[in-house]
Coordinates of C-alpha atoms in Angstrom, one line a residue:
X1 CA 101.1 104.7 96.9
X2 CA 98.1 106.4 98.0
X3 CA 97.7 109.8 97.9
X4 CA 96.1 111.8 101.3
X5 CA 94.5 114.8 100.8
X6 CA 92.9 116.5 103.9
X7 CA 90.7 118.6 102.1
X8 CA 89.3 115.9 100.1
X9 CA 85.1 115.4 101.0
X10 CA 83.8 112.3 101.4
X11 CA 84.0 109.9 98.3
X12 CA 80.9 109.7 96.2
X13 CA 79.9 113.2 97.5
X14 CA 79.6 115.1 94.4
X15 CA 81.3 119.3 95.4
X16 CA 79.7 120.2 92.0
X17 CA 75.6 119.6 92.7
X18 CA 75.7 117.3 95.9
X19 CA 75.0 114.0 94.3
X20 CA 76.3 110.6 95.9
X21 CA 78.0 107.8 94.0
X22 CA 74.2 106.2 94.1
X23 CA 72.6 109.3 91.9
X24 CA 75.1 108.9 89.3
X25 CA 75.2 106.7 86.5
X26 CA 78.6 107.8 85.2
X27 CA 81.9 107.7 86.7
X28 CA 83.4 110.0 89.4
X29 CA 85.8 111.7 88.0
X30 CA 88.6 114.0 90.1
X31 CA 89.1 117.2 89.4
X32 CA 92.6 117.7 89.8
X33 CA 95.2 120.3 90.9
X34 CA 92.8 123.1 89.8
X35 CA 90.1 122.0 92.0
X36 CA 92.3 121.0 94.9
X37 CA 91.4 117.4 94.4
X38 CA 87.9 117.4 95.4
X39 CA 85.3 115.5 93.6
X40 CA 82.6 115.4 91.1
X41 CA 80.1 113.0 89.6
X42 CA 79.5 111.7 86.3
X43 CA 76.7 113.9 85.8
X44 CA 79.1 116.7 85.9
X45 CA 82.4 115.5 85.0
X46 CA 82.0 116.6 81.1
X47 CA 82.0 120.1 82.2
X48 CA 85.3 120.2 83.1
X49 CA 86.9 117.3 80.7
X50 CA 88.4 119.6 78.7
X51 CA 90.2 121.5 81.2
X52 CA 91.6 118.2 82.5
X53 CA 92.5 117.0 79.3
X54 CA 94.5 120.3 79.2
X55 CA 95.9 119.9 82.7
X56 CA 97.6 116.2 82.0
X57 CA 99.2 117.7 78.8
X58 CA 101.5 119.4 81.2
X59 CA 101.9 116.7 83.5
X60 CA 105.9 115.4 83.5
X61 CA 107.3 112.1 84.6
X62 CA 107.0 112.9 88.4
X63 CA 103.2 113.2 88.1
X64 CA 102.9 109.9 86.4
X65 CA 105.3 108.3 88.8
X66 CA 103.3 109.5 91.8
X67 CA 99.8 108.6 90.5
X68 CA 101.6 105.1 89.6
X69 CA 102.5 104.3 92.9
X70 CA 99.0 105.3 93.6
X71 CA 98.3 101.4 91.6
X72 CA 99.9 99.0 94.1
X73 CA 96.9 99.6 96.5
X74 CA 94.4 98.4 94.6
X75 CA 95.5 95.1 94.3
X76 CA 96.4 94.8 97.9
X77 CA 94.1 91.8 99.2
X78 CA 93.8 93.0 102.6
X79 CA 94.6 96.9 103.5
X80 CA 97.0 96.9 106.8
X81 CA 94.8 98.4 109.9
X82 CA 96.9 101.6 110.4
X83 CA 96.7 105.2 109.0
X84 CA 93.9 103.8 106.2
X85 CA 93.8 106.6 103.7
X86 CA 90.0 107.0 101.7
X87 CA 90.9 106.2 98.1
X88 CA 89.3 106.7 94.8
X89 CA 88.4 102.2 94.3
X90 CA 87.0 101.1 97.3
X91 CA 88.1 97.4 96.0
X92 CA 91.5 97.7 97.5
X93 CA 91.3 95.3 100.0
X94 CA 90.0 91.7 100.5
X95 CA 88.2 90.3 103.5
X96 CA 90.3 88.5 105.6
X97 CA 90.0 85.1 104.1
X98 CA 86.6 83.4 105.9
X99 CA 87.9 79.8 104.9
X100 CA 90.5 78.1 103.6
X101 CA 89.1 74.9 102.2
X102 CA 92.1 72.8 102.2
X103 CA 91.9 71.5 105.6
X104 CA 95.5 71.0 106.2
X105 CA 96.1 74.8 106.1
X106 CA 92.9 75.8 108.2
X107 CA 94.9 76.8 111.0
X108 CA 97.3 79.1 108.6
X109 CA 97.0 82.9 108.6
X110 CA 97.5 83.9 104.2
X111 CA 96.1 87.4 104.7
X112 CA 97.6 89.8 103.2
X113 CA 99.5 90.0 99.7
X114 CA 98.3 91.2 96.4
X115 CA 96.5 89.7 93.6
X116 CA 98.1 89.4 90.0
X117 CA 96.1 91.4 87.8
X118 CA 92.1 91.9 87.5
X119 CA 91.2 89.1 89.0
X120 CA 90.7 88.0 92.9
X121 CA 93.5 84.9 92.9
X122 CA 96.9 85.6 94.8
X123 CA 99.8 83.6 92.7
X124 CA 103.0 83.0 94.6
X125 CA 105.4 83.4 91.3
X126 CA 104.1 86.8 89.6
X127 CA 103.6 88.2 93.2
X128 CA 107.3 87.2 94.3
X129 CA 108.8 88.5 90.8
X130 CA 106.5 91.6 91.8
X131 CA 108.2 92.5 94.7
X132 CA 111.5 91.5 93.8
X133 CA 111.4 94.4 91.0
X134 CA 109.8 96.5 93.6
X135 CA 112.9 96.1 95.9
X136 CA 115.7 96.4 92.7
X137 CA 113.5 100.2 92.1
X138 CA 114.0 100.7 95.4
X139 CA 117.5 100.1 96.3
X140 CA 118.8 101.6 92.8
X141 CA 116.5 104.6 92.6
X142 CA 116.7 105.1 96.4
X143 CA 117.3 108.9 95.8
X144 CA 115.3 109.9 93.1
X145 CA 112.5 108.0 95.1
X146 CA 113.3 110.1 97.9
X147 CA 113.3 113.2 95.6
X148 CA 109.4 112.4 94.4
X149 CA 108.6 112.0 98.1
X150 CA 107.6 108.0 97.2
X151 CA 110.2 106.1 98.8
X152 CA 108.0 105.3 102.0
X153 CA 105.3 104.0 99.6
X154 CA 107.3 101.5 97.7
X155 CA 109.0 100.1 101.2
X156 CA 105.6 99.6 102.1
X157 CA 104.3 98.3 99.0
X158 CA 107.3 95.8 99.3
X159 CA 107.0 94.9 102.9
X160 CA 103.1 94.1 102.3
X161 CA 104.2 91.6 99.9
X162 CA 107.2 89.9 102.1
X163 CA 105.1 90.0 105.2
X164 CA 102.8 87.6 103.7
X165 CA 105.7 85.9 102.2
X166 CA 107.1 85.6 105.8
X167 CA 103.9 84.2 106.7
X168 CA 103.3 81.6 103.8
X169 CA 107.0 80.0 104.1
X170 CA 106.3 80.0 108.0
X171 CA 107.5 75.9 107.9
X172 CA 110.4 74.8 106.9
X173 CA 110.4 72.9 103.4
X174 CA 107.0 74.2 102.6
X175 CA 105.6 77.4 101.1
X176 CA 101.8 78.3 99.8
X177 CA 101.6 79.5 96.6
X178 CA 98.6 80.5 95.8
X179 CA 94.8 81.7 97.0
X180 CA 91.9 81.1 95.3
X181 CA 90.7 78.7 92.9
X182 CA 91.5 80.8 89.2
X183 CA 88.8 78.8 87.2
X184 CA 86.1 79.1 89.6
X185 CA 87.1 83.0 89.8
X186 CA 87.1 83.7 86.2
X187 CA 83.2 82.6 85.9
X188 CA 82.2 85.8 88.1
X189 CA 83.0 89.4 88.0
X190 CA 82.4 90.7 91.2
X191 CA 84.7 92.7 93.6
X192 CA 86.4 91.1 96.0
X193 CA 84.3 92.2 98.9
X194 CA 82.1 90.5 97.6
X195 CA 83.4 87.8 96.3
X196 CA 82.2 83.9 97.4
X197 CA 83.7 82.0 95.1
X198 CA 86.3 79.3 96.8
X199 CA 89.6 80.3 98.6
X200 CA 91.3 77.1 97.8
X201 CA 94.9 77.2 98.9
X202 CA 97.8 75.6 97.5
X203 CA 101.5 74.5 98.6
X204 CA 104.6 73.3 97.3
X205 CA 106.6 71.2 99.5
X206 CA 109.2 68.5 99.7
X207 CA 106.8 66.1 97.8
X208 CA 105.5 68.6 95.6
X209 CA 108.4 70.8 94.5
X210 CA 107.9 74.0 92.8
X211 CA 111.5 75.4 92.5
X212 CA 110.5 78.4 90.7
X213 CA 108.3 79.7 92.7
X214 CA 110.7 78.9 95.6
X215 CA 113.7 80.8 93.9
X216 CA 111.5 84.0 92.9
X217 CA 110.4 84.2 97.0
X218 CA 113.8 83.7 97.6
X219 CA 115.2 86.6 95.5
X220 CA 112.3 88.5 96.6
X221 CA 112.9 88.4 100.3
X222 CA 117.1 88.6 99.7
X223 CA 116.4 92.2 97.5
X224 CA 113.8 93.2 100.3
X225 CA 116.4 92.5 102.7
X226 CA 118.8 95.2 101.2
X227 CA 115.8 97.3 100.8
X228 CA 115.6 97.7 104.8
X229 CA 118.9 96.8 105.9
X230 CA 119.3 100.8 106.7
X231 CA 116.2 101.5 108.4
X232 CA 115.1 98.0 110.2
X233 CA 118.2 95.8 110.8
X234 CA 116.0 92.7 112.5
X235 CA 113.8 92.4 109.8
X236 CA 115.9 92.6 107.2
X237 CA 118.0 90.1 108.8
X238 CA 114.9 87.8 108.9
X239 CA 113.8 88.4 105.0
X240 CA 117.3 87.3 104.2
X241 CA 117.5 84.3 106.9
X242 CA 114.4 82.5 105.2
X243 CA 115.8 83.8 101.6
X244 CA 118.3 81.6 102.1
X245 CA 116.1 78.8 103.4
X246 CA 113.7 79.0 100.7
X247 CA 117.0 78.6 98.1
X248 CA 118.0 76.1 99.6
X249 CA 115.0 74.1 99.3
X250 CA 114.6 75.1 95.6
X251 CA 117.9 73.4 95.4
X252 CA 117.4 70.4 97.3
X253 CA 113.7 69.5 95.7
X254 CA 113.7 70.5 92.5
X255 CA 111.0 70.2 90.1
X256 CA 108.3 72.3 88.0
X257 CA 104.8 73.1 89.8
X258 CA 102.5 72.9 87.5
X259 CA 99.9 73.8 89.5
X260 CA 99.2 77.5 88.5
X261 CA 98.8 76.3 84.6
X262 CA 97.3 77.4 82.3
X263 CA 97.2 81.0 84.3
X264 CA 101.2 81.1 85.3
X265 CA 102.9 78.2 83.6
X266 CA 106.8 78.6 83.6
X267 CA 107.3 77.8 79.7
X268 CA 111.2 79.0 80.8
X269 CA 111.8 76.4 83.3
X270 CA 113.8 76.9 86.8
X271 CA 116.7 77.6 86.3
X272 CA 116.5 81.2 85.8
X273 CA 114.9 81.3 89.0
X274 CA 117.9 79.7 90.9
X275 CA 120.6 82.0 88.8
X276 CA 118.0 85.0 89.6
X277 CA 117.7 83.9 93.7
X278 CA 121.7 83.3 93.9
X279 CA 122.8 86.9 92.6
X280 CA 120.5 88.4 94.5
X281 CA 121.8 86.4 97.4
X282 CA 125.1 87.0 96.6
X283 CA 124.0 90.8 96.4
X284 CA 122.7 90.7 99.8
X285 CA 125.6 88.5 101.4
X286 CA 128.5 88.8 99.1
X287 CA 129.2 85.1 100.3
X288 CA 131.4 83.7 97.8
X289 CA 129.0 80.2 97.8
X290 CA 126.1 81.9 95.9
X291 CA 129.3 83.0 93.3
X292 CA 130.4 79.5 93.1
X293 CA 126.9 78.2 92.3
X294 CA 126.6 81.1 89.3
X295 CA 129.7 80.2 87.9
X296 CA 128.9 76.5 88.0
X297 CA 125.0 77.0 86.6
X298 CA 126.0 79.7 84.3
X299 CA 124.7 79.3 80.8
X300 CA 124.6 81.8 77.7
X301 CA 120.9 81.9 76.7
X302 CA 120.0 84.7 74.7
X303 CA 116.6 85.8 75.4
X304 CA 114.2 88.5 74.2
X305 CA 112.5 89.5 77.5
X306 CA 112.6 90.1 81.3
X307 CA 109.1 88.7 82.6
X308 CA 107.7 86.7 85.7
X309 CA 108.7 83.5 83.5
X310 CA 112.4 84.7 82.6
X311 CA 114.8 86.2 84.5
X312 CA 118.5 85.3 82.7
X313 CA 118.4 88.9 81.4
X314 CA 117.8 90.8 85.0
X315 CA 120.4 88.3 86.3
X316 CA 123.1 89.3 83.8
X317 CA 122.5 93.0 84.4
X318 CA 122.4 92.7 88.1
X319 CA 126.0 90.7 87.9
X320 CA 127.0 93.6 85.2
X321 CA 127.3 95.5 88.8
X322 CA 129.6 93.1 90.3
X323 CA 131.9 92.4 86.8
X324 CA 132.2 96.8 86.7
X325 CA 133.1 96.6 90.5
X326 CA 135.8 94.3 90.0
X327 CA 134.9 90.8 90.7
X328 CA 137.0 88.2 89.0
X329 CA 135.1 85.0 88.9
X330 CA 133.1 87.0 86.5
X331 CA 135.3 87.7 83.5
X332 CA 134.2 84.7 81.7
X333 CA 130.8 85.5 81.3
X334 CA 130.9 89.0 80.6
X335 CA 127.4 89.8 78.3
X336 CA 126.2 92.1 75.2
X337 CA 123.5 93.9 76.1
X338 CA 120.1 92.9 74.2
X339 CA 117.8 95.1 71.9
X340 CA 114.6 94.1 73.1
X341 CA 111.6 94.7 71.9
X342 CA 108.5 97.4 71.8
X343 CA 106.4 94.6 71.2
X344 CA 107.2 90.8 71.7
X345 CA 104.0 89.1 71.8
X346 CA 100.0 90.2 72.3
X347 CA 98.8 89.6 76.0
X348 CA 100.1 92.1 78.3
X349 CA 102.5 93.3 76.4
X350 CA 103.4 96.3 78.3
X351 CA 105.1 94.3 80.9
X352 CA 108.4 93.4 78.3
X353 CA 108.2 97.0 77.5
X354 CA 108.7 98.7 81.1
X355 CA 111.0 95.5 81.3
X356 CA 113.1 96.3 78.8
X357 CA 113.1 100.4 79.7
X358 CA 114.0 99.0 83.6
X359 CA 117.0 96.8 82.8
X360 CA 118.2 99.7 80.0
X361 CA 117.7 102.1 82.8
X362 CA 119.8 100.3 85.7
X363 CA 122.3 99.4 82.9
X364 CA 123.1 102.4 81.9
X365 CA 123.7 103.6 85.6
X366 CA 126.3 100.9 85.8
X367 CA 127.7 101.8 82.4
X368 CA 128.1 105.6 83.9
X369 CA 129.2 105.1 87.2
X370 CA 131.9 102.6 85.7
X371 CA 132.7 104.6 82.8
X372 CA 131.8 101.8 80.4
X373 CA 130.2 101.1 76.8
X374 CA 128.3 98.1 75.6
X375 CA 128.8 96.8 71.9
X376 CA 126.2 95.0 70.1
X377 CA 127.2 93.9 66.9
X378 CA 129.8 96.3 64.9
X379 CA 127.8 99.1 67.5
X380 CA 128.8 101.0 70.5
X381 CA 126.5 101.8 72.5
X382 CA 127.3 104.0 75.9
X383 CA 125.2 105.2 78.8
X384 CA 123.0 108.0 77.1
X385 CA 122.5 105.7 74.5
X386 CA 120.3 103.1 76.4
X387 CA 118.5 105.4 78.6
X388 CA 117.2 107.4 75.4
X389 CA 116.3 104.0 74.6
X390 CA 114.2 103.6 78.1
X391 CA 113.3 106.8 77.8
X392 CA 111.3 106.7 74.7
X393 CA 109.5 103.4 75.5
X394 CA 108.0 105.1 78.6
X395 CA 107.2 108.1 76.9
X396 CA 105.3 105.9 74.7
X397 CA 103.1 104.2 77.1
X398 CA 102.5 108.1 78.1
X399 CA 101.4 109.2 75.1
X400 CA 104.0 110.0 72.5
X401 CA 103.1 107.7 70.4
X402 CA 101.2 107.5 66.7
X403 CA 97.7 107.8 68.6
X404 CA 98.5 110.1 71.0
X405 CA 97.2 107.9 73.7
X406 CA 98.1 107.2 77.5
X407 CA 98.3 104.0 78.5
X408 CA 98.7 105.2 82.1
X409 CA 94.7 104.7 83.9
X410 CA 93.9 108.5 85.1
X411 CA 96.9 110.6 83.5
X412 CA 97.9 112.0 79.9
X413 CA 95.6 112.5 76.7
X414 CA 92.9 109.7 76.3
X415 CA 93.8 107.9 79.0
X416 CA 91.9 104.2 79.2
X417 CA 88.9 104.2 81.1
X418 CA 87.7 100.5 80.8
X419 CA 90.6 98.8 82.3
X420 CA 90.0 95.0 82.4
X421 CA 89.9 94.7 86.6
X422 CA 86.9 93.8 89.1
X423 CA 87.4 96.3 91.8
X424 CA 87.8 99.0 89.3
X425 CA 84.4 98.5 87.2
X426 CA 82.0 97.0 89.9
X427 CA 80.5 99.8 91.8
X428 CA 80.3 99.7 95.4
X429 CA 77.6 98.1 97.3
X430 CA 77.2 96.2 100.6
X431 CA 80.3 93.8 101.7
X432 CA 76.6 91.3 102.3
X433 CA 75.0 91.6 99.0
X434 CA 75.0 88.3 96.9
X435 CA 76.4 88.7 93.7
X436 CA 74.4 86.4 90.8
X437 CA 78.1 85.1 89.0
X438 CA 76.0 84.3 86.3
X439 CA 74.6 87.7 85.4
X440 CA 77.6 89.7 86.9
X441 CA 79.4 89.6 83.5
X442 CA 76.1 91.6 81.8
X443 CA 76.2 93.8 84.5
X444 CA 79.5 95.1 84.4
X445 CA 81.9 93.1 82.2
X446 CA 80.0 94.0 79.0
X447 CA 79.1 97.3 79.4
X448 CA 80.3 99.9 77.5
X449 CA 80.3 102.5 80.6
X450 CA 83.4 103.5 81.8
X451 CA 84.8 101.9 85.5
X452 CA 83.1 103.5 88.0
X453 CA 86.2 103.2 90.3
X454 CA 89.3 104.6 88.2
X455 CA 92.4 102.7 88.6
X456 CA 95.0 105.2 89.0
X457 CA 98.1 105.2 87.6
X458 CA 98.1 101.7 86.2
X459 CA 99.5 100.9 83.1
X460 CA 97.4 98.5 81.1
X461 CA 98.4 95.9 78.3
X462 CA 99.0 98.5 75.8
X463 CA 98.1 98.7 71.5
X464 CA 99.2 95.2 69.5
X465 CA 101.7 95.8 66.6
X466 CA 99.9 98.0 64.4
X467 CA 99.7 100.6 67.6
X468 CA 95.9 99.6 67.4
X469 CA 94.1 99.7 70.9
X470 CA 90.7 98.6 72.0
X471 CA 90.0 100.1 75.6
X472 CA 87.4 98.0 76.3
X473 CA 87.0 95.3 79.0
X474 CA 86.5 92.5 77.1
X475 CA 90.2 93.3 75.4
X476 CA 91.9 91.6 78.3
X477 CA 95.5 91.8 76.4
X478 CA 95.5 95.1 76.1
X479 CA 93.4 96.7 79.2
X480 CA 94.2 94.4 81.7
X481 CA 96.9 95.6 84.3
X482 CA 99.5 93.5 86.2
X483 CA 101.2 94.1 89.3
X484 CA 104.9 92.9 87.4
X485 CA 104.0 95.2 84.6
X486 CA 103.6 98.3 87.1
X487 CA 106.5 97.2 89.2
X488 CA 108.9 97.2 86.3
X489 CA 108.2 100.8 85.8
X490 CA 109.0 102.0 89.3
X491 CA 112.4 102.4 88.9
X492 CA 112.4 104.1 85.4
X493 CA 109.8 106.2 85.7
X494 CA 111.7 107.8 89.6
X495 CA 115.1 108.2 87.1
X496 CA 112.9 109.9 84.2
X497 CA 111.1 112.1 86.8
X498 CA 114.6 113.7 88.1
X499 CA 116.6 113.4 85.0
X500 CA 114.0 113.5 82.3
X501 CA 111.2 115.6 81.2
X502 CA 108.7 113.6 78.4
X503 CA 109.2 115.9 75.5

């Protein structure tokens, strides 16, 4: 996650002339490993663009995975109170909520968790799917995480998300899903220090059913729970205690919750989510019940993608794991791998890539460690096979690609600098300044400067089909950043930087 360097000045405090962040009109720009990580300002960051631009030619797979896991803190909506580390966006962190204008949940504590993307709404169902690809990283990576000295951050990073997930499924049969009222939030661009627009809350419970989101907090606190079943026993067993609560209410009151729509509609339905929450229950417990439920809920859909809205394809390569290890009930449903695609639809786009390159990557472990091949078609396809396949759609987003372009915030060649996010391009200023919502999009949504807070290591939405990319703000689809997108790219990106070298 974030990175501490003690012999980093103060932020804003140009080392080059002495400027602060309020002399500048450009962005601050770091000066890496040459320059020991001290800063500069706009003014003089040209002077050494060049030697940068030289620098991140070398950089390798460990670099990028370091300054990615740099990304999950700026979408943390409230920083925890220990060891807090100066970063380059100040916008990593949200007030603690002043109201909750729902007055049946005034007396409930929702701090904490992480907004979606570039806005200042927490969603229950991308934020759950989130960490549970967070927590599949970290339990099938867990060396090579290690190795790149990042294990600590994504346990945290996962445990600041199933803390507030503890917190919002507090009561039994009910769960909040979401913070923040999306409409009124999308008519002002304004940090979220500073933000005043409402913090409406919303729940799901027996009366209003929302199974997927129910099922995605379920898997996510049954894979955290494997996560820290080494290194904190209690709270793992409590992540996996209301795992199985929160399934079994998704079970017992089913129905769609509409209630995100038309941000995070589930176009796929629930089932997915109740397949999803049951192998990774059954990966946590091995308890033949959650096998028994598979079996009888199993269905054959052939799908295109792994996303926050569609799981069946993460499910079947997570119960790959158990058919290879031996476990009968599965030999009816043994599956083909899927192609996938470099690019499915426009609109965040990047997330089915990394999707694709994580399930490729934890597939082909379990084709190696099993000795296994996959056909697909008249093809045979083994190990190597489908991690050259991951492989190249990461080194892609990196920069191998027709434009020679990153697509990483902060690392490789042209690297975007107008990432569609509100902490990232409104400059800092006083927690008590009033923002005008109706002039905050000329200020800093249509500019053409570049974010005066750089969102490190993100990886945005990415070019459309014709590898065309606009990095400009407005271009939500391919700027913006997501917290799924960036999660899926955990796990590969730990495997390329022991294994692989981007050539």
């Amino acid at each position: 996650m974030a990175e501490t360097k003690t012999n980093e000045v103060e932020l804003g405090k140009c080392e080059c002339c002495g400027f602060t962040e309020e002399c500048t009109v450009a962005y601050i720009a770091r000066v890496r490993e040459r320059n020991e990580g001290r800063w500069i300002c706009g003014l003089c960051s040209e002077a050494v663009k060049d030697e940068i631009m030289k620098s991140d030619r070398r950089i390798g797979s460990e670099e990028a995975m370091n300054r990615h896991m740099n990304f999950y803190n700026k979408f943390i909506a409230l920083r925890p109170p220990v060891n807090p580390t100066e970063e380059l966006i100040s916008a990593v962190k949200q007030l603690m909520l002043r109201s909750l204008d729902t007055p049946r949940s005034s007396q409930v504590d929702l701090v904490g968790g992480y907004y979606d993307a570039g806005d200042n709404v927490k969603f229950g169902l991308p934020m759950a799917f989130t960490v549970t690809t967070l927590a599949w990283a970290a339990i099938a990576y867990h060396s090579q995480l290690q190795t790149a000295g990042e294990l600590e951050n994504v346990q945290s990073a996962i445990k600041w998300g199933t803390d507030y997930f503890l917190k919002a499924s507090s009561k039994r049969n009910r769960l909040y899903v979401q913070v923040g009222d999306p409409v009124k939030d999308h008519q002002c661009w304004t940090r979220p220090e500073n933000m005043k627009t409402p913090r409406t809350v919303l729940m799901i419970d027996q009366n209003n059913p929302g199974t997927e989101i129910a099922a995605e907090t379920s898997a996510a606190l049954a894979a955290a729970s494997v996560v820290f079943r080494g290194t904190n026993r209690s709270y793992s067993r409590q992540l996996l205690n209301r795992a199985k609560l929160l399934f079994q209410f998704s079970k017992s009151h089913k129905g769609t919750y509409d209630g995100e729509c038309p941000f995070y509609c589930s176009f796929s339905g629930y089932h997915d989510e109740l397949l999803w929450a049951a192998t990774w229950l059954y990966r946590a417990t091995r308890r033949p019940t959650y096998m028994e439920f598979i079996q009888e809920e199993a269905t054959t859909a052939t799908v295109a993608e792994f996303s926050w809205d569609l799981k069946y394809a993460g499910a079947q390569i997570l119960l790959s794991k158990f058919y290879f290890e031996g476990e009968k009930d599965l030999e009816n449903f043994k599956q083909q791998a899927d192609g996938g695609l470099l690019h499915l639809r426009d609109g965040a786009n990047s997330q089915y890539v990394t999707g694709a390159a994580f399930l490729f990557s934890a597939y082909s472990d379990y084709l190696a460690k099993y000795k296994q091949t996959v056909s697909c078609g008249n093809k045979q396809f083994n190990s190597a096979d489908l991690m050259a396949f991951a492989k190249q759609q990461m080194d892609y987003l990196l920069g191998k690609n027709p434009r020679g372009k990153s697509y990483m915030v902060g690392f490789g060649n042209k690297p975007p600098t107008q990432a569609h996010h509100r902490g990232a391009s409104v400059p800092k200023m006083s927690p008590d300044k009033a923002v005008d919502c109706s002039m905050s999009f000329v200020y800093w949504y249509n500019t053409e400067k570049s974010n005066p807070n750089e969102l490190t290591g993100a990886i945005v939405g990415g070019p459309d089909k014709y590898d065309n990319f606009e990095d400009r703000r407005s271009s939500s689809s391919m700027t913006e950043p997501t917290t799924y997108t960036n999660s899926l790219a955990v796990g590969v990106l730990a495997k390329l930087a022991k294994n692989h070298a981007p050539s």
